């Protein structure tokens, strides 16, 4: 940056403009064209950026999402508020029969984490606290749904049943489990994503076929969430997802204590404690970090991705694995020009351009930075924030970035990138 102060002003103005232009009234789309609906974890993370601008609007973002929670407690990964031709698979493919159509799967539950940040950071506590309090039972219901529908054997860890649930759609972590998903009978279809973005930066056709097979399988089961877990050939325990859930449970408990909801607090505390203890089963000695567990195959997955570093945001301070994770991050930092790659560049399967198989994502960086700060590594966290700002100042508000040369990739003028810029500006 030549003049950091000028750059900061420009970044702030531009980030706010992007959030405004992607605001369709009560919800924010990730970006025009490629993602024209409301996505679950996008909205929760966008709310963190909005909170620096307009707390009322930040809460509305989350309230709109939660208004589409299913009766069983699941908060779906997409809410199709309005029709759009530019996206596939749309509501007719999902067939979830909801008044406002939604997808039938979920996404990383950052909701509890985001709400606590809104509550703790509130400038207008009298407005924020009651609205957060009203949301707590709904967060608790979602977490309970996870325990019931995604951890039927009470292991303390929940499975994802579709790669899209992880939020890291085509991560190398899912390759082996996805290869067992058949593709017969899916019929022909036309992808829309590759009309917006270079195909080399998106998942492959073979992956897409398997993604669709899973959707069709679940649809045939009537989206009966109680039946999906055992019926899915894809059942994977993601350390990142479980770290997020565990952390959100911890945050839910803290909010519930502060807002006088002791029953919710007690339930969430015990869920967080179970999650923290169970995470240890995902430690992979050879990789020196956490790894996914393929529940259908009964084995840890050989894949060193950023998902295995996210437990930093859930481990108790002083936990014996913290130093190893911090060392892993330092090693990754040394291997790229821009931290944090979504996959280890030393792995031959690393792909600097292809979505979650290498590129860096500012939202993942934000969660890693949170984990570092939690364990007293404030300077390392601030470095991630500063690098993110410099990257966007140079390359723009891309969806994700090449960690080797910093070029912006995927969709443009991306909401959660803008939100993270607003958040990083407060940290750097
Ligand atoms: C992609 C990402 C996912 C995100 C969505 C909308 O599917 O992998 O994490 O929520 O796009 O931005």
Short mmCIF file of C-alpha atoms and ligand atoms in Angstrom, two decimals:
data_model
loop_
_atom_site.label_atom_id
_atom_site.label_comp_id
_atom_site.label_asym_id
_atom_site.label_seq_id
_atom_site.Cartn_x
_atom_site.Cartn_y
_atom_site.Cartn_z
CA UNK A 1 0.00 0.00 0.00
CA UNK A 2 1.45 3.37 -0.94
CA UNK A 3 -0.71 5.47 1.34
CA UNK A 4 -2.39 3.15 3.84
CA UNK A 5 -4.77 5.80 5.18
CA UNK A 6 -6.09 6.62 1.73
CA UNK A 7 -6.36 2.96 0.92
CA UNK A 8 -8.34 2.33 4.09
CA UNK A 9 -10.86 5.02 3.21
CA UNK A 10 -11.22 3.71 -0.28
CA UNK A 11 -11.62 0.12 0.94
CA UNK A 12 -14.24 1.13 3.49
CA UNK A 13 -16.25 3.13 0.96
CA UNK A 14 -16.07 0.39 -1.63
CA UNK A 15 -16.95 -2.38 0.84
CA UNK A 16 -20.02 -0.48 1.98
CA UNK A 17 -21.07 0.14 -1.63
CA UNK A 18 -20.83 -3.60 -2.41
CA UNK A 19 -22.95 -4.53 0.60
CA UNK A 20 -25.53 -1.94 -0.44
CA UNK A 21 -25.71 -3.11 -4.04
CA UNK A 22 -26.06 -6.77 -2.99
CA UNK A 23 -28.80 -5.89 -0.46
CA UNK A 24 -32.10 -7.08 -1.90
CA UNK A 25 -34.14 -5.84 1.05
CA UNK A 26 -33.65 -7.71 4.33
CA UNK A 27 -31.08 -10.09 2.92
CA UNK A 28 -27.77 -9.82 1.08
CA UNK A 29 -26.91 -11.99 -1.90
CA UNK A 30 -23.30 -13.20 -2.11
CA UNK A 31 -22.84 -11.64 -5.55
CA UNK A 32 -24.96 -10.83 -8.57
CA UNK A 33 -25.42 -13.51 -11.24
CA UNK A 34 -23.46 -16.40 -9.73
CA UNK A 35 -25.30 -16.49 -6.36
CA UNK A 36 -28.60 -14.56 -6.55
CA UNK A 37 -30.23 -15.87 -3.30
CA UNK A 38 -29.57 -15.83 0.44
CA UNK A 39 -26.88 -18.23 1.64
CA UNK A 40 -26.73 -19.29 5.29
CA UNK A 41 -23.17 -18.72 6.43
CA UNK A 42 -22.66 -15.91 3.95
CA UNK A 43 -25.45 -13.97 5.67
CA UNK A 44 -24.13 -14.60 9.18
CA UNK A 45 -20.64 -13.48 8.19
CA UNK A 46 -21.97 -10.54 6.18
CA UNK A 47 -23.75 -9.46 9.36
CA UNK A 48 -20.33 -9.07 11.01
CA UNK A 49 -19.42 -6.48 8.37
CA UNK A 50 -22.82 -4.82 8.43
CA UNK A 51 -22.53 -4.45 12.20
CA UNK A 52 -19.77 -1.88 11.69
CA UNK A 53 -22.12 0.15 9.50
CA UNK A 54 -25.67 -0.44 10.72
CA UNK A 55 -26.43 -2.80 13.63
CA UNK A 56 -30.13 -2.84 12.90
CA UNK A 57 -29.51 -4.02 9.34
CA UNK A 58 -27.00 -6.62 10.58
CA UNK A 59 -29.62 -8.16 12.84
CA UNK A 60 -32.22 -8.09 10.08
CA UNK A 61 -29.86 -10.12 7.89
CA UNK A 62 -29.83 -12.88 10.48
CA UNK A 63 -33.52 -12.61 11.36
CA UNK A 64 -34.45 -13.05 7.69
CA UNK A 65 -32.34 -16.20 7.48
CA UNK A 66 -33.71 -17.66 10.69
CA UNK A 67 -37.30 -16.95 9.59
CA UNK A 68 -36.78 -19.81 7.13
CA UNK A 69 -35.69 -22.37 9.72
CA UNK A 70 -37.44 -25.69 9.22
CA UNK A 71 -39.84 -27.01 11.89
CA UNK A 72 -37.27 -29.69 12.80
CA UNK A 73 -34.71 -26.96 13.60
CA UNK A 74 -32.52 -27.06 10.50
CA UNK A 75 -31.51 -23.72 9.04
CA UNK A 76 -31.18 -24.35 5.30
CA UNK A 77 -28.14 -23.46 3.24
CA UNK A 78 -30.02 -21.42 0.61
CA UNK A 79 -33.27 -19.44 0.83
CA UNK A 80 -34.71 -18.87 -2.64
CA UNK A 81 -36.50 -15.60 -1.92
CA UNK A 82 -37.22 -14.86 -5.58
CA UNK A 83 -36.99 -16.68 -8.90
CA UNK A 84 -33.75 -16.48 -10.84
CA UNK A 85 -32.65 -18.12 -14.03
CA UNK A 86 -28.96 -17.55 -13.41
CA UNK A 87 -28.49 -20.30 -10.80
CA UNK A 88 -28.54 -24.09 -10.92
CA UNK A 89 -29.76 -26.12 -9.02
CA UNK A 90 -32.78 -23.95 -8.29
CA UNK A 91 -35.88 -24.68 -6.16
CA UNK A 92 -37.43 -27.09 -8.65
CA UNK A 93 -34.42 -29.38 -8.34
CA UNK A 94 -34.48 -29.34 -4.54
CA UNK A 95 -38.25 -29.83 -4.27
CA UNK A 96 -38.41 -29.14 -0.54
CA UNK A 97 -42.04 -27.96 -0.68
CA UNK A 98 -41.53 -24.97 1.60
CA UNK A 99 -43.72 -21.87 1.21
CA UNK A 100 -40.62 -19.87 0.37
CA UNK A 101 -38.44 -22.50 -1.28
CA UNK A 102 -35.16 -23.44 0.35
CA UNK A 103 -32.50 -26.05 -0.23
CA UNK A 104 -32.75 -29.16 1.93
CA UNK A 105 -29.26 -29.24 3.42
CA UNK A 106 -27.48 -26.94 5.85
CA UNK A 107 -24.18 -25.03 6.11
CA UNK A 108 -21.50 -24.29 8.74
CA UNK A 109 -23.35 -22.99 11.81
CA UNK A 110 -21.53 -19.70 12.35
CA UNK A 111 -24.83 -18.20 13.54
CA UNK A 112 -24.09 -18.48 17.28
CA UNK A 113 -20.58 -17.14 16.81
CA UNK A 114 -21.81 -14.19 14.73
CA UNK A 115 -24.61 -13.31 17.13
CA UNK A 116 -22.28 -13.21 20.08
CA UNK A 117 -19.99 -10.86 18.23
CA UNK A 118 -22.96 -8.61 17.49
CA UNK A 119 -24.05 -8.72 21.12
CA UNK A 120 -20.63 -8.15 22.64
CA UNK A 121 -19.77 -5.39 20.17
CA UNK A 122 -23.15 -3.65 20.36
CA UNK A 123 -23.09 0.13 20.36
CA UNK A 124 -26.86 0.22 20.87
CA UNK A 125 -27.25 -2.52 23.46
CA UNK A 126 -30.88 -1.63 24.21
CA UNK A 127 -31.79 -2.39 20.60
CA UNK A 128 -29.47 -5.34 20.06
CA UNK A 129 -29.89 -7.39 23.26
CA UNK A 130 -33.64 -8.13 23.04
CA UNK A 131 -33.39 -9.07 19.39
CA UNK A 132 -30.49 -11.41 20.12
CA UNK A 133 -32.41 -12.85 23.08
CA UNK A 134 -35.36 -13.63 20.79
CA UNK A 135 -33.06 -15.58 18.47
CA UNK A 136 -31.41 -17.77 21.13
CA UNK A 137 -34.12 -20.50 21.24
CA UNK A 138 -33.82 -20.80 17.47
CA UNK A 139 -30.07 -21.19 17.59
CA UNK A 140 -30.54 -23.80 20.31
CA UNK A 141 -33.08 -25.65 18.15
CA UNK A 142 -30.64 -25.74 15.23
CA UNK A 143 -27.85 -27.08 17.44
CA UNK A 144 -30.22 -29.71 18.85
CA UNK A 145 -31.11 -30.69 15.29
CA UNK A 146 -27.42 -31.28 14.60
CA UNK A 147 -27.09 -33.55 17.61
CA UNK A 148 -30.16 -35.58 16.61
CA UNK A 149 -29.98 -35.71 12.83
CA UNK A 150 -26.23 -35.67 12.29
CA UNK A 151 -24.86 -37.51 15.27
CA UNK A 152 -27.30 -40.39 15.73
CA UNK A 153 -24.78 -42.43 17.70
CA UNK A 154 -23.98 -39.56 20.08
CA UNK A 155 -20.27 -39.41 19.28
CA UNK A 156 -20.12 -35.65 19.98
CA UNK A 157 -19.29 -34.98 16.31
CA UNK A 158 -21.74 -34.23 13.50
CA UNK A 159 -21.49 -35.42 9.90
CA UNK A 160 -22.11 -33.47 6.74
CA UNK A 161 -24.09 -35.38 4.12
CA UNK A 162 -23.22 -33.25 1.13
CA UNK A 163 -19.98 -31.43 0.27
CA UNK A 164 -21.98 -28.21 -0.09
CA UNK A 165 -22.83 -28.39 3.60
CA UNK A 166 -19.18 -27.92 4.50
CA UNK A 167 -19.09 -24.51 2.80
CA UNK A 168 -15.85 -25.79 1.20
CA UNK A 169 -17.63 -27.39 -1.70
CA UNK A 170 -14.87 -29.12 -3.66
CA UNK A 171 -12.21 -29.46 -0.93
CA UNK A 172 -9.78 -32.33 -1.43
CA UNK A 173 -11.07 -33.64 1.91
CA UNK A 174 -14.20 -34.96 0.19
CA UNK A 175 -12.63 -36.59 -2.89
CA UNK A 176 -12.59 -40.20 -1.71
CA UNK A 177 -16.01 -40.11 -0.09
CA UNK A 178 -17.50 -38.35 -3.11
CA UNK A 179 -15.97 -40.94 -5.44
CA UNK A 180 -18.24 -43.52 -3.82
CA UNK A 181 -21.35 -41.52 -4.73
CA UNK A 182 -22.87 -42.92 -7.93
CA UNK A 183 -23.99 -40.82 -10.88
CA UNK A 184 -26.50 -43.15 -12.50
CA UNK A 185 -29.92 -41.80 -13.41
CA UNK A 186 -29.26 -38.14 -12.71
CA UNK A 187 -30.48 -37.03 -16.14
CA UNK A 188 -29.10 -34.12 -18.13
CA UNK A 189 -28.74 -30.65 -16.72
CA UNK A 190 -27.14 -27.32 -17.56
CA UNK A 191 -24.75 -25.75 -15.09
CA UNK A 192 -24.95 -21.99 -14.71
CA UNK A 193 -21.88 -21.32 -12.59
CA UNK A 194 -19.47 -21.80 -15.47
CA UNK A 195 -21.28 -19.13 -17.51
CA UNK A 196 -20.27 -16.61 -14.81
CA UNK A 197 -16.80 -17.86 -13.87
CA UNK A 198 -13.92 -19.57 -15.71
CA UNK A 199 -14.45 -23.35 -15.45
CA UNK A 200 -10.85 -23.80 -14.25
CA UNK A 201 -11.83 -21.95 -11.06
CA UNK A 202 -14.92 -24.09 -10.34
CA UNK A 203 -15.68 -27.72 -9.41
CA UNK A 204 -15.55 -30.26 -12.23
CA UNK A 205 -18.47 -31.84 -14.12
CA UNK A 206 -17.82 -35.18 -12.45
CA UNK A 207 -18.11 -33.55 -9.03
CA UNK A 208 -21.30 -31.80 -10.08
CA UNK A 209 -22.88 -35.10 -11.19
CA UNK A 210 -22.26 -36.55 -7.75
CA UNK A 211 -23.52 -33.43 -6.01
CA UNK A 212 -26.76 -33.79 -7.92
CA UNK A 213 -27.11 -37.49 -7.28
CA UNK A 214 -27.06 -36.77 -3.53
CA UNK A 215 -29.70 -34.05 -3.87
CA UNK A 216 -31.94 -36.41 -5.85
CA UNK A 217 -31.46 -39.20 -3.32
CA UNK A 218 -32.43 -36.95 -0.42
CA UNK A 219 -35.38 -35.58 -2.33
CA UNK A 220 -36.69 -39.09 -2.92
CA UNK A 221 -36.59 -39.56 0.85
CA UNK A 222 -38.91 -36.56 1.14
CA UNK A 223 -36.21 -34.54 2.90
CA UNK A 224 -36.99 -36.48 6.03
CA UNK A 225 -33.90 -35.37 7.90
CA UNK A 226 -34.15 -38.22 10.38
CA UNK A 227 -33.64 -40.70 7.51
CA UNK A 228 -30.92 -38.95 5.52
CA UNK A 229 -27.86 -39.69 7.66
CA UNK A 230 -27.99 -43.45 7.38
CA UNK A 231 -29.20 -43.35 3.77
CA UNK A 232 -26.36 -41.18 2.49
CA UNK A 233 -23.24 -42.79 1.02
CA UNK A 234 -21.50 -39.49 1.82
CA UNK A 235 -21.12 -39.05 5.59
CA UNK A 236 -18.06 -37.09 6.57
CA UNK A 237 -17.05 -35.44 9.83
CA UNK A 238 -15.36 -32.13 9.04
CA UNK A 239 -13.12 -30.73 11.80
CA UNK A 240 -13.81 -27.19 10.59
CA UNK A 241 -17.55 -27.63 10.67
CA UNK A 242 -17.45 -29.26 14.09
CA UNK A 243 -15.14 -26.56 15.43
CA UNK A 244 -17.60 -23.94 14.24
CA UNK A 245 -20.52 -25.77 15.83
CA UNK A 246 -18.65 -26.24 19.09
CA UNK A 247 -17.63 -22.60 19.17
CA UNK A 248 -21.16 -21.49 18.37
CA UNK A 249 -22.43 -23.67 21.21
CA UNK A 250 -19.93 -22.00 23.55
CA UNK A 251 -21.04 -18.58 22.28
CA UNK A 252 -24.70 -19.50 22.61
CA UNK A 253 -24.07 -20.53 26.20
CA UNK A 254 -22.34 -17.23 26.97
CA UNK A 255 -25.16 -15.20 25.42
CA UNK A 256 -27.79 -17.25 27.22
CA UNK A 257 -26.05 -16.71 30.57
CA UNK A 258 -25.81 -12.97 29.90
CA UNK A 259 -29.44 -12.71 28.77
CA UNK A 260 -30.92 -14.82 31.54
CA UNK A 261 -31.81 -17.99 29.66
CA UNK A 262 -30.24 -20.59 31.99
CA UNK A 263 -31.76 -23.68 30.38
CA UNK A 264 -30.43 -22.81 26.95
CA UNK A 265 -27.08 -22.00 28.56
CA UNK A 266 -26.83 -25.37 30.33
CA UNK A 267 -27.73 -27.35 27.21
CA UNK A 268 -25.26 -25.38 25.07
CA UNK A 269 -22.48 -25.69 27.63
CA UNK A 270 -22.79 -29.44 27.64
CA UNK A 271 -22.89 -29.58 23.83
CA UNK A 272 -19.75 -27.43 23.64
CA UNK A 273 -17.95 -29.61 26.18
CA UNK A 274 -18.87 -32.78 24.27
CA UNK A 275 -17.75 -31.23 20.99
CA UNK A 276 -14.42 -30.07 22.39
CA UNK A 277 -13.66 -33.48 23.85
CA UNK A 278 -14.66 -35.34 20.68
CA UNK A 279 -12.54 -33.13 18.40
CA UNK A 280 -9.50 -34.94 19.65
CA UNK A 281 -10.58 -38.01 17.69
CA UNK A 282 -9.91 -36.03 14.50
CA UNK A 283 -6.26 -35.34 15.28
CA UNK A 284 -3.98 -36.70 12.55
CA UNK A 285 -0.43 -37.23 13.77
CA UNK A 286 1.07 -37.63 10.31
CA UNK A 287 -0.38 -34.35 9.07
CA UNK A 288 0.28 -32.53 12.33
CA UNK A 289 -3.23 -31.10 12.29
CA UNK A 290 -6.85 -32.16 12.44
CA UNK A 291 -8.34 -34.10 9.54
CA UNK A 292 -11.78 -35.10 8.30
CA UNK A 293 -13.17 -38.49 9.27
CA UNK A 294 -14.99 -40.50 6.66
CA UNK A 295 -17.79 -41.99 8.74
CA UNK A 296 -19.02 -44.31 5.98
CA UNK A 297 -15.50 -45.74 5.48
CA UNK A 298 -14.46 -45.54 9.13
CA UNK A 299 -11.12 -43.75 8.55
CA UNK A 300 -9.43 -40.38 8.85
CA UNK A 301 -8.93 -38.64 5.50
CA UNK A 302 -5.39 -37.94 4.27
CA UNK A 303 -5.91 -34.30 3.43
CA UNK A 304 -4.27 -31.26 5.01
CA UNK A 305 -6.81 -28.50 4.46
CA UNK A 306 -7.74 -25.35 6.28
CA UNK A 307 -10.67 -27.26 7.80
CA UNK A 308 -8.16 -29.01 10.03
CA UNK A 309 -6.85 -25.70 11.36
CA UNK A 310 -10.19 -24.21 12.33
CA UNK A 311 -10.33 -26.11 15.64
CA UNK A 312 -8.18 -23.22 16.88
CA UNK A 313 -11.43 -21.32 17.29
CA UNK A 314 -12.87 -23.99 19.58
CA UNK A 315 -10.00 -25.40 21.64
CA UNK A 316 -9.69 -24.25 25.20
CA UNK A 317 -6.86 -21.79 25.77
CA UNK A 318 -3.76 -23.72 26.75
CA UNK A 319 -4.91 -26.89 24.96
CA UNK A 320 -1.90 -29.09 24.06
CA UNK A 321 -2.68 -29.05 20.31
CA UNK A 322 -2.60 -25.27 19.97
CA UNK A 323 1.15 -24.91 19.46
CA UNK A 324 1.17 -27.54 16.72
CA UNK A 325 -1.62 -25.75 14.84
CA UNK A 326 0.15 -22.41 15.18
CA UNK A 327 3.30 -24.05 13.79
CA UNK A 328 1.33 -25.52 10.88
CA UNK A 329 0.01 -22.07 10.07
CA UNK A 330 3.51 -20.62 10.15
CA UNK A 331 4.66 -23.35 7.74
CA UNK A 332 1.81 -22.58 5.34
CA UNK A 333 2.56 -18.87 5.66
CA UNK A 334 6.12 -19.51 4.53
CA UNK A 335 4.97 -21.55 1.52
CA UNK A 336 2.76 -18.88 -0.08
CA UNK A 337 2.79 -15.14 -0.71
CA UNK A 338 -0.66 -14.69 0.83
CA UNK A 339 -1.99 -16.67 3.78
CA UNK A 340 -3.93 -18.88 4.38
CA UNK A 341 -4.19 -21.34 1.46
CA UNK A 342 -7.29 -23.54 1.72
CA UNK A 343 -5.06 -26.55 1.10
CA UNK A 344 -1.40 -27.33 1.78
CA UNK A 345 0.66 -26.36 -1.31
CA UNK A 346 3.05 -29.24 -0.59
CA UNK A 347 0.29 -31.70 -1.50
CA UNK A 348 0.38 -32.60 -5.25
CA UNK A 349 -3.41 -32.22 -5.32
CA UNK A 350 -3.14 -28.51 -4.41
CA UNK A 351 -4.63 -26.31 -7.14
CA UNK A 352 -3.98 -22.60 -6.77
CA UNK A 353 -7.04 -21.61 -8.83
CA UNK A 354 -9.73 -24.14 -8.13
CA UNK A 355 -12.06 -22.90 -5.45
CA UNK A 356 -11.47 -24.75 -2.16
CA UNK A 357 -8.49 -26.80 -3.39
CA UNK A 358 -5.89 -24.10 -2.78
CA UNK A 359 -7.14 -20.50 -3.05
CA UNK A 360 -7.43 -18.36 0.05
CA UNK A 361 -10.77 -17.07 1.27
CA UNK A 362 -11.04 -14.06 3.54
CA UNK A 363 -13.84 -15.59 5.58
CA UNK A 364 -11.74 -18.62 6.41
CA UNK A 365 -8.89 -16.26 7.26
CA UNK A 366 -11.19 -14.37 9.60
CA UNK A 367 -12.03 -17.57 11.48
CA UNK A 368 -8.37 -18.56 11.67
CA UNK A 369 -7.51 -15.08 12.94
CA UNK A 370 -10.18 -15.43 15.58
CA UNK A 371 -8.58 -18.70 16.66
CA UNK A 372 -5.13 -17.14 16.84
CA UNK A 373 -6.40 -14.23 18.92
CA UNK A 374 -8.20 -16.66 21.24
CA UNK A 375 -4.84 -18.26 22.00
CA UNK A 376 -2.97 -15.03 22.59
CA UNK A 377 -1.45 -14.73 19.09
CA UNK A 378 -2.78 -11.23 18.47
CA UNK A 379 0.10 -10.23 16.22
CA UNK A 380 -0.32 -13.26 13.94
CA UNK A 381 -4.05 -12.50 13.78
CA UNK A 382 -3.40 -8.86 12.88
CA UNK A 383 -0.99 -9.94 10.16
CA UNK A 384 -3.73 -12.00 8.54
CA UNK A 385 -6.02 -8.99 8.70
CA UNK A 386 -3.42 -6.64 7.20
CA UNK A 387 -2.59 -9.05 4.41
CA UNK A 388 -6.29 -9.43 3.56
CA UNK A 389 -6.68 -5.67 3.30
CA UNK A 390 -3.58 -5.28 1.14
CA UNK A 391 -4.78 -8.10 -1.10
CA UNK A 392 -8.19 -6.53 -1.69
CA UNK A 393 -6.66 -3.05 -2.15
CA UNK A 394 -4.57 -4.51 -4.95
CA UNK A 395 -6.83 -7.13 -6.54
CA UNK A 396 -10.39 -6.12 -5.70
CA UNK A 397 -13.26 -7.77 -3.82
CA UNK A 398 -13.00 -11.24 -5.37
CA UNK A 399 -14.70 -14.36 -4.08
CA UNK A 400 -11.32 -16.02 -3.38
CA UNK A 401 -7.66 -15.40 -4.25
CA UNK A 402 -4.64 -17.18 -5.65
CA UNK A 403 -2.36 -17.56 -2.61
CA UNK A 404 0.76 -17.54 -4.78
CA UNK A 405 0.26 -14.32 -6.75
CA UNK A 406 -2.74 -12.72 -5.03
CA UNK A 407 -4.95 -12.43 -8.09
CA UNK A 408 -8.71 -12.29 -7.45
CA UNK A 409 -10.69 -15.35 -8.56
CA UNK A 410 -14.31 -16.48 -8.95
CA UNK A 411 -17.18 -14.02 -8.54
CA UNK A 412 -16.58 -10.29 -8.26
CA UNK A 413 -17.83 -7.62 -5.84
CA UNK A 414 -18.41 -10.34 -3.30
CA UNK A 415 -20.42 -9.59 -0.18
CA UNK A 416 -18.54 -11.63 2.40
CA UNK A 417 -15.22 -10.34 1.12
CA UNK A 418 -16.57 -6.79 1.59
CA UNK A 419 -17.81 -7.70 5.07
CA UNK A 420 -14.45 -9.15 6.06
CA UNK A 421 -12.71 -6.00 4.83
CA UNK A 422 -14.90 -3.92 7.16
CA UNK A 423 -14.12 -6.33 9.97
CA UNK A 424 -10.38 -6.47 9.27
CA UNK A 425 -10.22 -2.67 9.19
CA UNK A 426 -11.22 -2.74 12.87
CA UNK A 427 -8.54 -5.34 13.70
CA UNK A 428 -5.45 -4.39 11.69
C1 LIG B 1 -19.95 -21.52 -2.61
C2 LIG B 1 -19.04 -21.62 -1.39
C3 LIG B 1 -19.89 -21.54 -0.15
C4 LIG B 1 -20.72 -20.25 -0.18
C5 LIG B 1 -21.49 -20.09 -1.48
C6 LIG B 1 -22.10 -18.70 -1.63
O1 LIG B 1 -20.86 -22.55 -2.69
O2 LIG B 1 -18.29 -22.78 -1.41
O3 LIG B 1 -19.10 -21.59 1.00
O4 LIG B 1 -21.57 -20.20 0.90
O5 LIG B 1 -20.65 -20.29 -2.58
O6 LIG B 1 -21.12 -17.71 -1.52
#
